[in-house]
Amino acid sequence: MASTLFLLCYYTLCFSLTSFSVSHSKTLLFPLTHSLSQTRFNSTHHLLKSTTARSAARFHRHHRSHQVSLPLSPGSDYTLSLTVGSDPPQPVSLYMDTGSDLVWFPCAPFECILCEGKYDPSTTAPPPTIPRNATVSCKSPACAAAHSSHSSSDLCAMARCPLESIETSDCASFSCPNFYYAYADGSLIARLHKYSLSVPTSSPSLVLENFTFGCAHTSLGEPIGVAGFGRGLLSLPAQLAAFSPQLGNRFSYCLVSHSFDAERVRRPSPLILGRYDEKRKRVGDDNGAEFVYTSMLDNPKHPYFYSIGLLGASVGEKNIPAPEFLKRVDGRGNGGMVVDSGTTFTMLPASFYESVVAEFDRRVGRVNERASEIEDKTGLTPCYYYDKVINIPTVALHFVGSKSSVVLPRRNYFYEFLDGGDGSGKKRKVGCLMLMNGGDEKELSGGPGATLGNYQQQGFEVVYDLENRRIGFARRQCASLWDSLNQH
């Protein structure tokens, strides 16, 4: 009975969204901004080392219980702009993250601990002010969703309700208690609110009344909020689907290729909510490329993940089978590959990674000098010095399903740069494989076996078809796709 009431409340009362501007629209187009800092990193080595370290930290955080990983890696910061309230509208910038399931952002008053170099209150737009009466009750199922498995009685106790209120579950007059989220190198405490949220940069404009989000007044190490696009009840697509299934049940994005070059990300990456007709969907495609689909897998321990099965990989003509646990997810949440917009580099389990690297090195290392010092400085391996054009084998990923193979563009898995360009020595051309070792299988228990990072997703339209429970990939010219769709 309790679960029935929860679902009834969820679908009819708790996420009552209204929007006159999008009521007849089948699609919404958002611009994703990707900013690459030129000041935080003093060399290419420093940038890559920071990115590899944080990609690994986020991946391993997925295997710790009661904690949610947030995207904090340089190179992962695809952001979208929203406004809160209407009198006046207050701007916020959020990471777009398919690896978490809550929308949260800093609210006034706000304190960011250990945020030197990231947050300066004197130059940053002030966090929005949210009315006190917008706080979500601890009795709300939205609050239970934010606190994971806590019952309403547990939430009452956390909110310091009187004992008689806890016994009778009469908590309507008490505010929802704070909840705690942790990530790679920081954490935050937030409280749930329900208020007006709008996306002025979307086309057409999007206004959502009674949107549920987390308000953080204190965070450690990160001053920017997150728009969770995961499979949870509080994610942006889930709340949008409660109002308009045609908008919330399908979304896609197309990340403009950047190679850590700030000049290449001046153009926005399109984020598309809803379904385009076949003719418009193929605008800006690459040689008429169709989507390659693979089914979503359920993860009972991490239900907000977009997990898929990986059959193997090819390096040149050599096919390398994936271990069995990458093809499925078991009842304890082990296995599968997570498609994650908030992790930069793809993480593979050690045995599979080492097989891929061995074949790659057999083809490339026999004619090029290994750059061991560069590997130590960047966290990437293998790396090679080369003087002339370097021959790199094709790398493809093979997902579960018929005709579900995706051939990666060379720039998505092999990064080339000039070493010594900072004046420290002779300049030499270097190239590194951009796949990472995620650790031994025994270290990955209780979580995904692999992660498909956003760097490897560049130049593809990646579609999350929630209605049909599948994820698709199609090669696109993403900047051209944005221009074409924005003209409609």
Tab-separated table of C-alpha atoms in Angstrom:
chain	number	residue	atom	x	y	z
A	1	MET	CA	0.000	0.000	0.000
A	2	ALA	CA	2.807	2.392	0.921
A	3	SER	CA	4.555	1.823	-2.415
A	4	THR	CA	1.255	2.418	-4.244
A	5	LEU	CA	0.790	5.737	-2.447
A	6	PHE	CA	4.389	6.668	-3.260
A	7	LEU	CA	3.856	6.093	-6.977
A	8	LEU	CA	0.509	7.863	-6.945
A	9	CYS	CA	2.051	10.868	-5.237
A	10	TYR	CA	5.035	10.832	-7.582
A	11	TYR	CA	3.032	10.846	-10.789
A	12	THR	CA	0.185	13.135	-9.742
A	13	LEU	CA	1.350	15.560	-7.068
A	14	CYS	CA	5.016	15.612	-6.294
A	15	PHE	CA	6.372	16.748	-9.663
A	16	SER	CA	3.584	18.889	-11.015
A	17	LEU	CA	5.290	20.767	-13.841
A	18	THR	CA	3.689	23.378	-16.052
A	19	SER	CA	4.998	25.037	-19.158
A	20	PHE	CA	2.844	26.824	-21.683
A	21	SER	CA	5.793	27.534	-23.983
A	22	VAL	CA	6.646	23.883	-24.667
A	23	SER	CA	3.254	22.197	-24.401
A	24	HIS	CA	3.032	21.564	-28.161
A	25	SER	CA	6.722	21.049	-28.857
A	26	LYS	CA	8.146	17.627	-29.688
A	27	THR	CA	11.754	18.713	-29.182
A	28	LEU	CA	13.885	21.185	-27.276
A	29	LEU	CA	17.392	22.282	-28.243
A	30	PHE	CA	19.930	23.326	-25.587
A	31	PRO	CA	23.463	24.671	-26.104
A	32	LEU	CA	26.132	22.847	-24.063
A	33	THR	CA	29.188	24.964	-23.330
A	34	HIS	CA	32.604	23.395	-22.858
A	35	SER	CA	35.213	25.704	-21.334
A	36	LEU	CA	38.871	24.707	-21.166
A	37	SER	CA	40.931	26.670	-18.665
A	38	GLN	CA	44.144	28.192	-20.002
A	39	THR	CA	45.285	29.378	-16.578
A	40	ARG	CA	44.773	26.415	-14.234
A	41	PHE	CA	47.288	24.198	-16.054
A	42	ASN	CA	50.895	25.186	-16.760
A	43	SER	CA	51.526	22.461	-19.344
A	44	THR	CA	49.857	19.767	-21.423
A	45	HIS	CA	51.327	17.192	-19.010
A	46	HIS	CA	49.650	18.929	-16.055
A	47	LEU	CA	46.276	19.059	-17.808
A	48	LEU	CA	46.380	15.389	-18.836
A	49	LYS	CA	47.598	14.236	-15.414
A	50	SER	CA	44.774	16.064	-13.674
A	51	THR	CA	42.232	14.682	-16.133
A	52	THR	CA	43.412	11.069	-15.844
A	53	ALA	CA	43.518	11.282	-12.042
A	54	ARG	CA	39.992	12.615	-11.781
A	55	SER	CA	38.614	10.193	-14.366
A	56	ALA	CA	40.035	7.337	-12.268
A	57	ALA	CA	38.737	8.839	-9.019
A	58	ARG	CA	35.212	9.203	-10.386
A	59	PHE	CA	35.239	5.648	-11.760
A	60	HIS	CA	36.344	4.121	-8.472
A	61	ARG	CA	33.907	6.280	-6.514
A	62	HIS	CA	31.128	4.408	-8.366
A	63	HIS	CA	32.111	1.283	-6.408
A	64	ARG	CA	31.650	2.816	-2.957
A	65	SER	CA	28.234	2.514	-1.398
A	66	HIS	CA	26.068	5.480	-0.360
A	67	GLN	CA	28.081	7.953	-2.416
A	68	VAL	CA	27.401	9.593	-5.753
A	69	SER	CA	30.150	10.604	-8.160
A	70	LEU	CA	30.001	14.088	-9.642
A	71	PRO	CA	31.817	15.370	-12.741
A	72	LEU	CA	34.766	17.452	-11.638
A	73	SER	CA	37.394	16.637	-14.220
A	74	PRO	CA	38.838	19.345	-16.458
A	75	GLY	CA	37.726	18.261	-19.886
A	76	SER	CA	34.432	16.975	-18.480
A	77	ASP	CA	32.798	20.315	-17.857
A	78	TYR	CA	29.957	20.408	-20.358
A	79	THR	CA	27.601	22.966	-18.846
A	80	LEU	CA	24.124	24.261	-19.530
A	81	SER	CA	22.573	27.515	-18.310
A	82	LEU	CA	19.313	27.743	-16.351
A	83	THR	CA	17.464	30.450	-14.453
A	84	VAL	CA	15.677	30.060	-11.126
A	85	GLY	CA	12.523	31.987	-10.250
A	86	SER	CA	11.052	34.802	-12.277
A	87	ASP	CA	11.129	37.983	-10.207
A	88	PRO	CA	13.862	38.476	-11.167
A	89	PRO	CA	15.175	35.328	-12.939
A	90	GLN	CA	18.461	34.244	-11.338
A	91	PRO	CA	21.078	32.514	-13.562
A	92	VAL	CA	22.869	29.279	-12.666
A	93	SER	CA	25.370	27.179	-14.633
A	94	LEU	CA	25.328	23.383	-14.215
A	95	TYR	CA	27.353	20.407	-15.366
A	96	MET	CA	25.330	18.110	-17.636
A	97	ASP	CA	25.837	14.655	-16.104
A	98	THR	CA	24.341	11.329	-17.172
A	99	GLY	CA	26.135	9.626	-14.265
A	100	SER	CA	23.993	11.135	-11.479
A	101	ASP	CA	20.301	11.647	-10.891
A	102	LEU	CA	19.718	14.962	-9.124
A	103	VAL	CA	19.691	18.619	-10.133
A	104	TRP	CA	21.492	20.728	-7.521
A	105	PHE	CA	23.333	24.053	-7.372
A	106	PRO	CA	24.709	26.569	-4.847
A	107	CYS	CA	22.161	28.826	-3.143
A	108	ALA	CA	22.644	31.975	-1.071
A	109	PRO	CA	24.184	32.132	1.433
A	110	PHE	CA	26.921	29.914	0.000
A	111	GLU	CA	30.341	28.872	1.290
A	112	CYS	CA	32.785	26.953	-0.890
A	113	ILE	CA	35.536	25.311	1.157
A	114	LEU	CA	38.938	24.682	-0.477
A	115	CYS	CA	37.792	26.307	-3.716
A	116	GLU	CA	40.801	28.566	-4.290
A	117	GLY	CA	41.206	29.250	-7.988
A	118	LYS	CA	37.686	27.983	-8.710
A	119	TYR	CA	35.436	30.437	-6.913
A	120	ASP	CA	35.786	34.147	-6.216
A	121	PRO	CA	32.618	35.694	-4.721
A	122	SER	CA	33.769	39.169	-5.791
A	123	THR	CA	33.798	38.261	-9.505
A	124	THR	CA	31.265	35.412	-9.685
A	125	ALA	CA	27.544	35.969	-10.138
A	126	PRO	CA	25.888	35.580	-6.722
A	127	PRO	CA	24.119	32.259	-6.056
A	128	PRO	CA	20.318	32.426	-6.342
A	129	THR	CA	18.157	33.130	-3.321
A	130	ILE	CA	15.372	30.580	-2.804
A	131	PRO	CA	12.307	31.407	-0.640
A	132	ARG	CA	12.014	29.557	2.656
A	133	ASN	CA	8.534	28.338	1.791
A	134	ALA	CA	9.949	26.440	-1.229
A	135	THR	CA	11.554	23.793	1.009
A	136	VAL	CA	10.348	20.221	0.385
A	137	SER	CA	8.745	18.415	3.332
A	138	CYS	CA	10.612	15.467	4.804
A	139	LYS	CA	7.443	13.412	4.274
A	140	SER	CA	7.654	13.911	0.522
A	141	PRO	CA	8.707	10.931	-1.620
A	142	ALA	CA	11.069	13.343	-3.371
A	143	CYS	CA	12.975	13.621	-0.116
A	144	ALA	CA	13.069	9.836	0.226
A	145	ALA	CA	14.432	9.617	-3.323
A	146	ALA	CA	17.226	12.082	-2.521
A	147	HIS	CA	18.118	10.118	0.622
A	148	SER	CA	18.103	6.822	-1.268
A	149	SER	CA	16.712	4.011	0.911
A	150	HIS	CA	15.691	6.060	3.965
A	151	SER	CA	12.065	5.643	5.044
A	152	SER	CA	9.906	8.637	5.902
A	153	SER	CA	10.314	7.798	9.609
A	154	ASP	CA	14.105	7.880	9.231
A	155	LEU	CA	13.818	11.252	7.521
A	156	CYS	CA	11.626	12.557	10.334
A	157	ALA	CA	14.277	11.515	12.839
A	158	MET	CA	16.991	13.209	10.795
A	159	ALA	CA	14.864	16.366	10.712
A	160	ARG	CA	14.588	16.158	14.533
A	161	CYS	CA	10.833	15.776	14.524
A	162	PRO	CA	9.205	15.092	17.921
A	163	LEU	CA	8.875	11.398	18.744
A	164	GLU	CA	5.082	11.461	18.544
A	165	SER	CA	5.322	12.839	14.991
A	166	ILE	CA	7.744	10.091	14.010
A	167	GLU	CA	5.460	7.388	15.431
A	168	THR	CA	2.449	8.728	13.562
A	169	SER	CA	4.448	9.672	10.437
A	170	ASP	CA	2.956	13.145	10.677
A	171	CYS	CA	5.893	15.181	9.401
A	172	ALA	CA	4.186	17.573	7.020
A	173	SER	CA	5.118	20.647	9.048
A	174	PHE	CA	8.828	19.784	9.221
A	175	SER	CA	11.392	20.581	6.539
A	176	CYS	CA	13.267	17.867	4.716
A	177	PRO	CA	16.683	17.282	6.331
A	178	ASN	CA	19.950	17.895	4.544
A	179	PHE	CA	21.337	15.171	2.320
A	180	TYR	CA	24.996	14.445	1.602
A	181	TYR	CA	26.642	13.828	-1.786
A	182	ALA	CA	30.301	12.907	-2.232
A	183	TYR	CA	32.537	12.924	-5.295
A	184	ALA	CA	36.139	12.460	-6.384
A	185	ASP	CA	37.785	15.088	-4.194
A	186	GLY	CA	35.008	16.848	-2.350
A	187	SER	CA	31.433	16.777	-1.107
A	188	LEU	CA	28.358	18.891	-0.490
A	189	ILE	CA	25.404	19.178	1.839
A	190	ALA	CA	22.128	20.250	0.242
A	191	ARG	CA	18.429	20.597	1.014
A	192	LEU	CA	15.556	19.889	-1.375
A	193	HIS	CA	13.423	22.727	-2.742
A	194	LYS	CA	10.572	22.990	-5.227
A	195	TYR	CA	10.520	26.171	-7.288
A	196	SER	CA	10.335	27.599	-10.808
A	197	LEU	CA	13.139	26.586	-13.194
A	198	SER	CA	13.558	27.831	-16.756
A	199	VAL	CA	15.975	27.332	-19.640
A	200	PRO	CA	16.105	30.610	-21.567
A	201	THR	CA	18.763	29.264	-23.938
A	202	SER	CA	16.573	26.401	-25.164
A	203	SER	CA	14.603	26.605	-28.376
A	204	PRO	CA	11.685	26.989	-27.735
A	205	SER	CA	12.013	28.418	-24.222
A	206	LEU	CA	11.335	26.004	-21.366
A	207	VAL	CA	9.637	26.956	-18.089
A	208	LEU	CA	9.030	24.373	-15.364
A	209	GLU	CA	7.046	25.283	-12.267
A	210	ASN	CA	7.364	23.168	-9.119
A	211	PHE	CA	10.683	21.661	-10.194
A	212	THR	CA	12.469	19.735	-7.425
A	213	PHE	CA	16.194	20.417	-6.933
A	214	GLY	CA	18.869	20.474	-4.276
A	215	CYS	CA	20.055	23.747	-2.755
A	216	ALA	CA	23.649	23.600	-1.436
A	217	HIS	CA	24.756	26.222	1.064
A	218	THR	CA	28.102	24.503	1.711
A	219	SER	CA	30.340	22.513	-0.626
A	220	LEU	CA	33.902	21.235	-0.583
A	221	GLY	CA	36.049	21.765	-3.669
A	222	GLU	CA	33.323	22.539	-6.211
A	223	PRO	CA	31.268	25.726	-6.686
A	224	ILE	CA	29.310	24.590	-9.759
A	225	GLY	CA	26.065	22.609	-9.632
A	226	VAL	CA	25.008	19.529	-11.580
A	227	ALA	CA	22.057	18.775	-13.848
A	228	GLY	CA	21.604	15.042	-13.294
A	229	PHE	CA	20.378	13.258	-16.428
A	230	GLY	CA	20.533	9.755	-14.926
A	231	ARG	CA	17.662	7.291	-14.592
A	232	GLY	CA	16.560	8.391	-11.094
A	233	LEU	CA	13.209	9.941	-10.143
A	234	LEU	CA	14.704	13.390	-9.510
A	235	SER	CA	16.727	13.716	-12.717
A	236	LEU	CA	15.904	16.438	-15.213
A	237	PRO	CA	14.546	14.034	-17.884
A	238	ALA	CA	12.432	12.157	-15.305
A	239	GLN	CA	10.809	15.326	-13.985
A	240	LEU	CA	10.274	16.609	-17.517
A	241	ALA	CA	8.703	13.279	-18.520
A	242	ALA	CA	6.098	13.705	-15.758
A	243	PHE	CA	4.870	16.751	-17.686
A	244	SER	CA	5.666	15.754	-21.257
A	245	PRO	CA	6.698	12.126	-21.979
A	246	GLN	CA	7.613	13.010	-25.551
A	247	LEU	CA	10.257	15.428	-24.222
A	248	GLY	CA	11.480	13.448	-21.211
A	249	ASN	CA	11.641	9.926	-22.660
A	250	ARG	CA	14.399	10.613	-25.168
A	251	PHE	CA	17.417	12.905	-25.264
A	252	SER	CA	20.682	13.083	-27.157
A	253	TYR	CA	23.825	15.185	-27.273
A	254	CYS	CA	26.598	15.693	-29.785
A	255	LEU	CA	29.937	16.795	-28.296
A	256	VAL	CA	32.077	19.001	-30.514
A	257	SER	CA	35.586	17.511	-30.852
A	258	HIS	CA	38.174	19.584	-28.985
A	259	SER	CA	41.486	17.727	-28.383
A	260	PHE	CA	41.929	20.044	-25.355
A	261	ASP	CA	42.145	23.003	-27.737
A	262	ALA	CA	40.044	25.905	-26.423
A	263	GLU	CA	39.698	27.305	-29.941
A	264	ARG	CA	37.770	24.192	-30.996
A	265	VAL	CA	35.044	24.538	-28.359
A	266	ARG	CA	33.896	28.041	-29.154
A	267	ARG	CA	30.873	26.463	-30.843
A	268	PRO	CA	28.148	24.960	-28.614
A	269	SER	CA	27.460	21.232	-28.480
A	270	PRO	CA	23.773	20.473	-29.078
A	271	LEU	CA	21.717	18.813	-26.344
A	272	ILE	CA	18.375	17.657	-27.760
A	273	LEU	CA	15.347	16.699	-25.656
A	274	GLY	CA	12.683	14.751	-27.510
A	275	ARG	CA	12.516	13.046	-30.891
A	276	TYR	CA	13.303	14.633	-34.235
A	277	ASP	CA	11.724	13.372	-37.414
A	278	GLU	CA	14.020	11.276	-39.576
A	279	LYS	CA	14.863	14.051	-42.029
A	280	ARG	CA	15.804	16.624	-39.374
A	281	LYS	CA	17.578	14.048	-37.223
A	282	ARG	CA	20.031	13.348	-40.010
A	283	VAL	CA	20.930	16.977	-40.613
A	284	GLY	CA	24.669	17.388	-40.040
A	285	ASP	CA	25.370	13.676	-40.152
A	286	ASP	CA	28.473	11.969	-41.498
A	287	ASN	CA	27.876	10.122	-44.787
A	288	GLY	CA	24.274	9.370	-43.861
A	289	ALA	CA	25.287	7.515	-40.693
A	290	GLU	CA	22.448	5.695	-38.947
A	291	PHE	CA	22.277	5.063	-35.218
A	292	VAL	CA	23.866	1.892	-33.884
A	293	TYR	CA	21.821	0.755	-30.866
A	294	THR	CA	22.521	-1.393	-27.833
A	295	SER	CA	20.126	-2.215	-24.975
A	296	MET	CA	20.251	-0.583	-21.545
A	297	LEU	CA	20.994	-2.877	-18.608
A	298	ASP	CA	19.477	-2.422	-15.145
A	299	ASN	CA	21.867	-2.041	-12.219
A	300	PRO	CA	20.091	-2.848	-8.915
A	301	LYS	CA	22.787	-1.150	-6.819
A	302	HIS	CA	23.155	1.944	-9.018
A	303	PRO	CA	19.725	2.299	-10.680
A	304	TYR	CA	20.522	5.743	-12.116
A	305	PHE	CA	23.342	4.403	-14.355
A	306	TYR	CA	23.006	4.022	-18.118
A	307	SER	CA	24.659	0.603	-18.329
A	308	ILE	CA	25.239	-1.349	-21.533
A	309	GLY	CA	26.976	-4.621	-22.409
A	310	LEU	CA	30.424	-4.673	-24.043
A	311	LEU	CA	31.327	-7.725	-26.135
A	312	GLY	CA	34.869	-6.663	-26.967
A	313	ALA	CA	37.114	-4.335	-28.930
A	314	SER	CA	39.100	-4.447	-32.158
A	315	VAL	CA	42.585	-3.073	-32.697
A	316	GLY	CA	43.121	-3.132	-36.420
A	317	GLU	CA	41.868	-6.525	-37.585
A	318	LYS	CA	42.501	-8.147	-34.197
A	319	ASN	CA	39.321	-8.806	-32.212
A	320	ILE	CA	39.775	-8.854	-28.415
A	321	PRO	CA	36.862	-10.404	-26.475
A	322	ALA	CA	35.750	-8.626	-23.308
A	323	PRO	CA	35.516	-10.556	-20.027
A	324	GLU	CA	32.076	-11.987	-19.315
A	325	PHE	CA	31.206	-9.489	-16.560
A	326	LEU	CA	31.325	-6.599	-19.046
A	327	LYS	CA	28.494	-8.139	-21.069
A	328	ARG	CA	25.888	-7.988	-18.277
A	329	VAL	CA	25.115	-6.653	-14.790
A	330	ASP	CA	24.485	-9.163	-11.976
A	331	GLY	CA	22.138	-8.904	-8.987
A	332	ARG	CA	24.798	-7.228	-6.849
A	333	GLY	CA	25.394	-4.422	-9.342
A	334	ASN	CA	28.631	-5.856	-10.753
A	335	GLY	CA	29.588	-5.474	-14.394
A	336	GLY	CA	28.538	-3.781	-17.599
A	337	MET	CA	29.817	-0.518	-19.058
A	338	VAL	CA	28.393	2.856	-17.992
A	339	VAL	CA	27.898	5.573	-20.631
A	340	ASP	CA	28.918	8.680	-18.688
A	341	SER	CA	29.010	12.299	-19.868
A	342	GLY	CA	30.790	13.310	-16.646
A	343	THR	CA	33.926	11.143	-16.980
A	344	THR	CA	36.556	12.224	-19.507
A	345	PHE	CA	38.451	9.041	-20.410
A	346	THR	CA	37.146	5.521	-20.954
A	347	MET	CA	38.031	3.125	-18.121
A	348	LEU	CA	38.508	-0.609	-18.799
A	349	PRO	CA	39.191	-3.494	-16.370
A	350	ALA	CA	42.883	-4.395	-16.120
A	351	SER	CA	42.902	-7.725	-17.987
A	352	PHE	CA	40.923	-6.363	-20.930
A	353	TYR	CA	42.840	-3.078	-20.980
A	354	GLU	CA	46.177	-4.889	-20.995
A	355	SER	CA	45.087	-7.061	-23.944
A	356	VAL	CA	44.070	-3.974	-25.920
A	357	VAL	CA	47.335	-2.191	-25.062
A	358	ALA	CA	49.436	-5.245	-25.929
A	359	GLU	CA	47.957	-5.409	-29.437
A	360	PHE	CA	48.197	-1.626	-29.877
A	361	ASP	CA	51.840	-1.633	-28.763
A	362	ARG	CA	52.642	-4.602	-31.000
A	363	ARG	CA	51.586	-2.537	-33.998
A	364	VAL	CA	52.842	0.920	-32.973
A	365	GLY	CA	55.707	0.222	-30.554
A	366	ARG	CA	57.760	-1.850	-32.954
A	367	VAL	CA	58.500	1.185	-35.141
A	368	ASN	CA	58.244	4.055	-32.617
A	369	GLU	CA	60.157	4.871	-29.432
A	370	ARG	CA	58.192	4.433	-26.200
A	371	ALA	CA	57.860	7.724	-24.292
A	372	SER	CA	58.005	6.409	-20.726
A	373	GLU	CA	58.681	9.822	-19.174
A	374	ILE	CA	55.564	11.208	-20.831
A	375	GLU	CA	53.518	8.313	-19.449
A	376	ASP	CA	54.657	9.168	-15.916
A	377	LYS	CA	53.827	12.849	-16.396
A	378	THR	CA	50.387	12.383	-17.979
A	379	GLY	CA	48.977	9.167	-16.517
A	380	LEU	CA	48.344	7.906	-20.070
A	381	THR	CA	49.935	4.783	-21.489
A	382	PRO	CA	51.321	3.783	-23.912
A	383	CYS	CA	52.870	6.971	-25.329
A	384	TYR	CA	55.312	7.189	-28.261
A	385	TYR	CA	57.768	9.652	-29.755
A	386	TYR	CA	57.645	9.987	-33.512
A	387	ASP	CA	59.287	12.172	-36.150
A	388	LYS	CA	57.234	11.385	-39.245
A	389	VAL	CA	53.628	10.404	-39.827
A	390	ILE	CA	52.706	7.692	-37.347
A	391	ASN	CA	50.571	4.741	-38.433
A	392	ILE	CA	47.831	4.073	-35.887
A	393	PRO	CA	45.512	1.049	-36.068
A	394	THR	CA	41.750	1.530	-36.041
A	395	VAL	CA	40.029	0.963	-32.684
A	396	ALA	CA	36.386	-0.159	-32.505
A	397	LEU	CA	34.069	-1.062	-29.609
A	398	HIS	CA	31.605	-3.931	-29.995
A	399	PHE	CA	28.465	-3.669	-27.869
A	400	VAL	CA	25.891	-6.361	-27.139
A	401	GLY	CA	23.347	-6.625	-29.964
A	402	SER	CA	23.341	-7.236	-33.683
A	403	LYS	CA	25.308	-4.700	-35.715
A	404	SER	CA	26.253	-2.762	-32.568
A	405	SER	CA	29.881	-1.928	-33.345
A	406	VAL	CA	31.217	1.642	-33.136
A	407	VAL	CA	34.458	2.601	-34.915
A	408	LEU	CA	36.173	5.433	-33.036
A	409	PRO	CA	37.756	8.341	-34.909
A	410	ARG	CA	41.528	8.364	-34.391
A	411	ARG	CA	41.407	11.638	-32.429
A	412	ASN	CA	39.040	10.011	-29.914
A	413	TYR	CA	41.603	7.480	-28.711
A	414	PHE	CA	45.060	8.787	-29.731
A	415	TYR	CA	46.120	12.229	-28.502
A	416	GLU	CA	49.039	13.928	-30.273
A	417	PHE	CA	50.898	16.958	-28.939
A	418	LEU	CA	54.310	18.653	-28.958
A	419	ASP	CA	56.428	17.795	-25.927
A	420	GLY	CA	58.958	20.373	-24.780
A	421	GLY	CA	56.920	23.263	-26.094
A	422	ASP	CA	57.050	24.834	-22.639
A	423	GLY	CA	60.784	25.566	-23.036
A	424	SER	CA	61.970	22.682	-20.843
A	425	GLY	CA	63.808	20.873	-23.616
A	426	LYS	CA	63.888	19.762	-27.231
A	427	LYS	CA	60.484	19.730	-28.872
A	428	ARG	CA	59.327	16.280	-29.924
A	429	LYS	CA	56.062	14.950	-31.272
A	430	VAL	CA	54.281	12.615	-28.874
A	431	GLY	CA	51.149	10.502	-29.147
A	432	CYS	CA	49.309	8.649	-26.339
A	433	LEU	CA	46.536	6.078	-26.234
A	434	MET	CA	43.602	7.644	-24.375
A	435	LEU	CA	42.092	4.573	-22.722
A	436	MET	CA	42.695	3.923	-19.018
A	437	ASN	CA	43.264	0.960	-16.716
A	438	GLY	CA	40.336	0.753	-14.269
A	439	GLY	CA	41.916	-1.891	-12.023
A	440	ASP	CA	41.541	-5.604	-11.342
A	441	GLU	CA	38.116	-7.195	-11.486
A	442	LYS	CA	38.132	-7.876	-7.741
A	443	GLU	CA	38.607	-4.150	-7.110
A	444	LEU	CA	35.507	-3.380	-9.205
A	445	SER	CA	32.972	-5.347	-7.167
A	446	GLY	CA	29.709	-3.597	-6.441
A	447	GLY	CA	29.889	-1.346	-9.467
A	448	PRO	CA	30.407	-1.059	-13.224
A	449	GLY	CA	33.202	-2.955	-14.927
A	450	ALA	CA	33.957	-0.113	-17.355
A	451	THR	CA	32.994	3.461	-18.227
A	452	LEU	CA	32.631	5.013	-21.678
A	453	GLY	CA	33.996	8.540	-21.191
A	454	ASN	CA	32.946	11.704	-22.987
A	455	TYR	CA	36.271	12.062	-24.806
A	456	GLN	CA	35.540	8.859	-26.694
A	457	GLN	CA	31.986	10.107	-27.371
A	458	GLN	CA	33.134	13.248	-29.244
A	459	GLY	CA	31.885	13.554	-32.809
A	460	PHE	CA	28.947	11.196	-32.175
A	461	GLU	CA	25.321	11.933	-31.512
A	462	VAL	CA	24.640	9.756	-28.469
A	463	VAL	CA	20.927	9.105	-27.985
A	464	TYR	CA	19.336	7.868	-24.753
A	465	ASP	CA	16.053	6.262	-25.824
A	466	LEU	CA	14.392	5.738	-22.432
A	467	GLU	CA	11.090	4.549	-23.882
A	468	ASN	CA	12.735	1.686	-25.778
A	469	ARG	CA	15.506	1.198	-23.181
A	470	ARG	CA	18.413	1.536	-25.571
A	471	ILE	CA	21.390	3.805	-26.316
A	472	GLY	CA	22.497	4.678	-29.840
A	473	PHE	CA	25.602	6.139	-31.489
A	474	ALA	CA	25.913	7.867	-34.882
A	475	ARG	CA	28.823	9.843	-36.357
A	476	ARG	CA	27.987	13.534	-36.716
A	477	GLN	CA	29.584	16.884	-37.475
A	478	CYS	CA	28.370	18.306	-34.163
A	479	ALA	CA	29.009	22.002	-34.847
A	480	SER	CA	27.152	21.730	-38.156
A	481	LEU	CA	24.350	19.818	-36.447
A	482	TRP	CA	23.919	22.686	-33.982
A	483	ASP	CA	23.788	25.252	-36.772
A	484	SER	CA	21.247	23.248	-38.755
A	485	LEU	CA	18.932	22.479	-35.860
A	486	ASN	CA	19.119	26.032	-34.516
A	487	GLN	CA	17.749	27.375	-37.801
A	488	HIS	CA	14.426	25.590	-37.337
